[in-house]
Coordinates of N, CA and C in Angstrom, one line a residue:
X227 N -23.1 -24.7 -25.1 CA -23.3 -23.6 -26.0 C -23.6 -22.4 -25.2
X228 N -24.5 -22.5 -24.2 CA -24.9 -21.4 -23.3 C -23.7 -20.9 -22.6
X229 N -22.8 -21.8 -22.1 CA -21.6 -21.4 -21.3 C -20.7 -20.6 -22.2
X230 N -20.5 -21.0 -23.4 CA -19.6 -20.3 -24.3 C -20.1 -18.9 -24.6
X231 N -21.4 -18.8 -24.9 CA -22.0 -17.5 -25.1 C -21.9 -16.6 -23.9
X232 N -22.2 -17.2 -22.7 CA -22.1 -16.4 -21.5 C -20.6 -15.9 -21.3
X233 N -19.7 -16.8 -21.5 CA -18.3 -16.4 -21.4 C -17.9 -15.3 -22.4
X234 N -18.3 -15.4 -23.6 CA -18.0 -14.4 -24.6 C -18.6 -13.1 -24.2
X235 N -19.8 -13.0 -23.7 CA -20.5 -11.8 -23.3 C -19.7 -11.2 -22.1
X236 N -19.3 -12.1 -21.1 CA -18.6 -11.6 -19.9 C -17.2 -11.0 -20.3
X237 N -16.6 -11.7 -21.2 CA -15.3 -11.2 -21.7 C -15.4 -9.9 -22.4
X238 N -16.4 -9.7 -23.2 CA -16.6 -8.5 -23.9 C -16.9 -7.3 -23.0
X239 N -17.8 -7.6 -22.0 CA -18.1 -6.6 -21.0 C -16.9 -6.2 -20.2
X240 N -16.1 -7.1 -19.8 CA -14.9 -6.8 -19.0 C -13.9 -6.0 -19.8
X241 N -13.8 -6.3 -21.1 CA -12.9 -5.5 -21.9 C -13.4 -4.1 -22.1
X242 N -14.7 -3.9 -22.2 CA -15.2 -2.5 -22.3 C -15.0 -1.8 -21.0
X243 N -15.1 -2.5 -19.9 CA -15.0 -1.8 -18.6 C -13.5 -1.3 -18.4
X244 N -12.6 -2.1 -18.8 CA -11.2 -1.8 -18.7 C -10.9 -0.6 -19.6
X245 N -11.4 -0.6 -20.8 CA -11.1 0.5 -21.8 C -11.7 1.8 -21.3
X246 N -12.9 1.7 -20.7 CA -13.6 3.0 -20.4 C -13.3 3.5 -19.0
X247 N -12.5 2.7 -18.2 CA -12.2 3.2 -16.9 C -11.2 4.3 -16.9
X248 N -11.3 5.2 -15.8 CA -10.4 6.3 -15.8 C -8.9 5.9 -15.7
X249 N -8.1 6.7 -16.2 CA -6.6 6.5 -16.2 C -6.1 6.6 -14.8
X250 N -5.1 5.8 -14.5 CA -4.5 5.8 -13.1 C -3.1 6.4 -13.2
X251 N -2.7 7.2 -12.3 CA -1.4 7.7 -12.3 C -0.5 6.6 -11.7
X252 N 0.8 6.8 -11.8 CA 1.7 5.8 -11.3 C 1.8 5.9 -9.7
X253 N 2.3 4.9 -9.2 CA 2.4 4.8 -7.7 C 3.4 5.7 -7.1
X254 N 3.2 6.2 -5.9 CA 4.1 7.1 -5.2 C 5.2 6.2 -4.6
X255 N 6.4 6.7 -4.8 CA 7.6 5.9 -4.3 C 7.7 6.1 -2.8
X256 N 8.4 5.2 -2.2 CA 8.7 5.3 -0.7 C 9.5 6.6 -0.4
X257 N 9.2 7.3 0.6 CA 9.9 8.5 1.1 C 9.7 9.6 0.1
X258 N 8.6 9.7 -0.5 CA 8.2 10.8 -1.4 C 6.8 11.3 -1.1
X259 N 6.6 12.6 -1.3 CA 5.3 13.2 -1.1 C 4.8 13.3 -2.6
X260 N 3.5 12.8 -2.8 CA 3.0 12.8 -4.2 C 1.7 13.5 -4.3
X261 N 1.4 14.2 -5.4 CA 0.2 14.8 -5.7 C -0.2 14.4 -7.1
X262 N -1.5 13.9 -7.3 CA -2.0 13.6 -8.6 C -3.2 14.4 -8.8
X263 N -3.1 15.2 -9.9 CA -4.3 16.1 -10.3 C -5.0 15.4 -11.4
X264 N -6.3 15.2 -11.3 CA -7.2 14.6 -12.3 C -8.0 15.6 -13.0
X265 N -8.0 15.5 -14.3 CA -8.7 16.5 -15.2 C -9.7 15.7 -16.0
X266 N -10.7 16.4 -16.4 CA -11.8 15.8 -17.2 C -11.5 15.8 -18.7
X267 N -10.5 16.6 -19.1 CA -10.3 16.8 -20.5 C -8.8 16.7 -20.8
X268 N -8.4 16.4 -22.0 CA -7.0 16.2 -22.4 C -6.2 17.5 -22.4
X269 N -6.9 18.6 -22.4 CA -6.2 19.9 -22.3 C -5.9 20.3 -20.9
X270 N -6.3 19.6 -19.9 CA -6.1 19.8 -18.5 C -6.6 21.2 -18.1
X271 N -7.8 21.5 -18.6 CA -8.5 22.8 -18.2 C -9.5 22.6 -17.1
X272 N -10.1 21.4 -16.9 CA -11.1 21.3 -15.9 C -10.6 20.3 -14.9
X273 N -10.2 20.8 -13.7 CA -9.7 19.9 -12.6 C -10.9 19.3 -11.9
X274 N -10.9 18.0 -11.7 CA -12.1 17.3 -11.1 C -11.7 16.6 -9.8
X275 N -10.4 16.4 -9.5 CA -10.0 15.8 -8.3 C -8.5 15.9 -8.0
X276 N -8.1 15.7 -6.8 CA -6.7 15.7 -6.4 C -6.5 14.6 -5.4
X277 N -5.4 13.8 -5.5 CA -5.1 12.8 -4.6 C -3.7 13.2 -4.0
X278 N -3.7 13.2 -2.6 CA -2.5 13.6 -1.9 C -1.9 12.3 -1.2
X279 N -0.6 12.1 -1.3 CA 0.0 11.0 -0.6 C 1.2 11.5 0.2
X280 N 1.2 11.4 1.5 CA 2.3 11.9 2.3 C 3.5 10.9 2.4
X281 N 4.5 11.3 3.1 CA 5.8 10.6 3.1 C 5.7 9.2 3.8
X282 N 4.6 9.0 4.6 CA 4.4 7.7 5.3 C 3.4 6.8 4.6
X283 N 2.9 7.3 3.4 CA 1.9 6.5 2.7 C 0.5 6.8 2.9
X284 N 0.1 7.7 3.7 CA -1.3 8.1 3.9 C -1.8 8.8 2.7
X285 N -3.1 8.5 2.3 CA -3.7 9.1 1.2 C -4.9 10.0 1.6
X286 N -5.1 11.1 0.9 CA -6.4 11.8 1.0 C -6.8 12.3 -0.3
X287 N -8.1 12.4 -0.5 CA -8.8 12.8 -1.8 C -9.6 14.0 -1.6
X288 N -9.6 14.8 -2.7 CA -10.5 15.9 -2.9 C -11.1 15.7 -4.2
X289 N -12.4 15.6 -4.4 CA -13.1 15.4 -5.7 C -13.1 14.0 -6.1
X290 N -12.9 13.8 -7.4 CA -13.0 12.4 -7.9 C -11.9 12.1 -8.9
X291 N -11.7 10.9 -9.3 CA -10.7 10.5 -10.2 C -11.2 10.8 -11.6
X292 N -10.4 11.5 -12.4 CA -10.7 11.8 -13.8 C -9.9 11.0 -14.8
X293 N -10.2 11.2 -16.0 CA -9.5 10.4 -17.1 C -8.1 10.8 -17.4
X294 N -7.7 12.0 -17.0 CA -6.4 12.6 -17.4 C -5.6 13.0 -16.2
X295 N -4.8 12.1 -15.7 CA -4.0 12.4 -14.5 C -2.7 13.2 -14.8
X296 N -2.3 14.0 -13.8 CA -1.0 14.7 -13.9 C -0.3 14.4 -12.6
X297 N 0.9 13.8 -12.6 CA 1.5 13.3 -11.4 C 2.7 14.1 -11.0
X298 N 2.9 14.5 -9.7 CA 4.0 15.2 -9.2 C 4.5 14.5 -8.0
X299 N 5.9 14.4 -7.8 CA 6.4 13.8 -6.6 C 7.6 14.7 -6.1
X300 N 7.7 14.7 -4.8 CA 8.8 15.5 -4.1 C 9.4 14.6 -3.1
X301 N 10.8 14.6 -3.0 CA 11.4 13.8 -2.0 C 11.1 14.3 -0.6
X302 N 11.0 13.5 0.4 CA 10.8 13.9 1.8 C 12.0 14.3 2.5

C-alpha cells in the first residue's frame, strides 16, 4: 500500500515537473550555425537568454533559458 502511494506521488510530481519546465528549441543541424533566443513571455518582449551554437557544435550561453524560445539557423 505504501509503495503504491509513493509511486503515485512520484508520478504526479514528475508530471508536474515536465509540464512546468521551460520549453526547449529544436536541435541545431550539422554544418549550421544556430541561435536560440529565450523570452519570458509569449509576446517575445522580454529577452532572458540566448544560446549560440557554432558550425562545429560548440555552445555558449548568455542569460538563462526561458519558456518561449525562438530558433534561427544559418548554413555554414
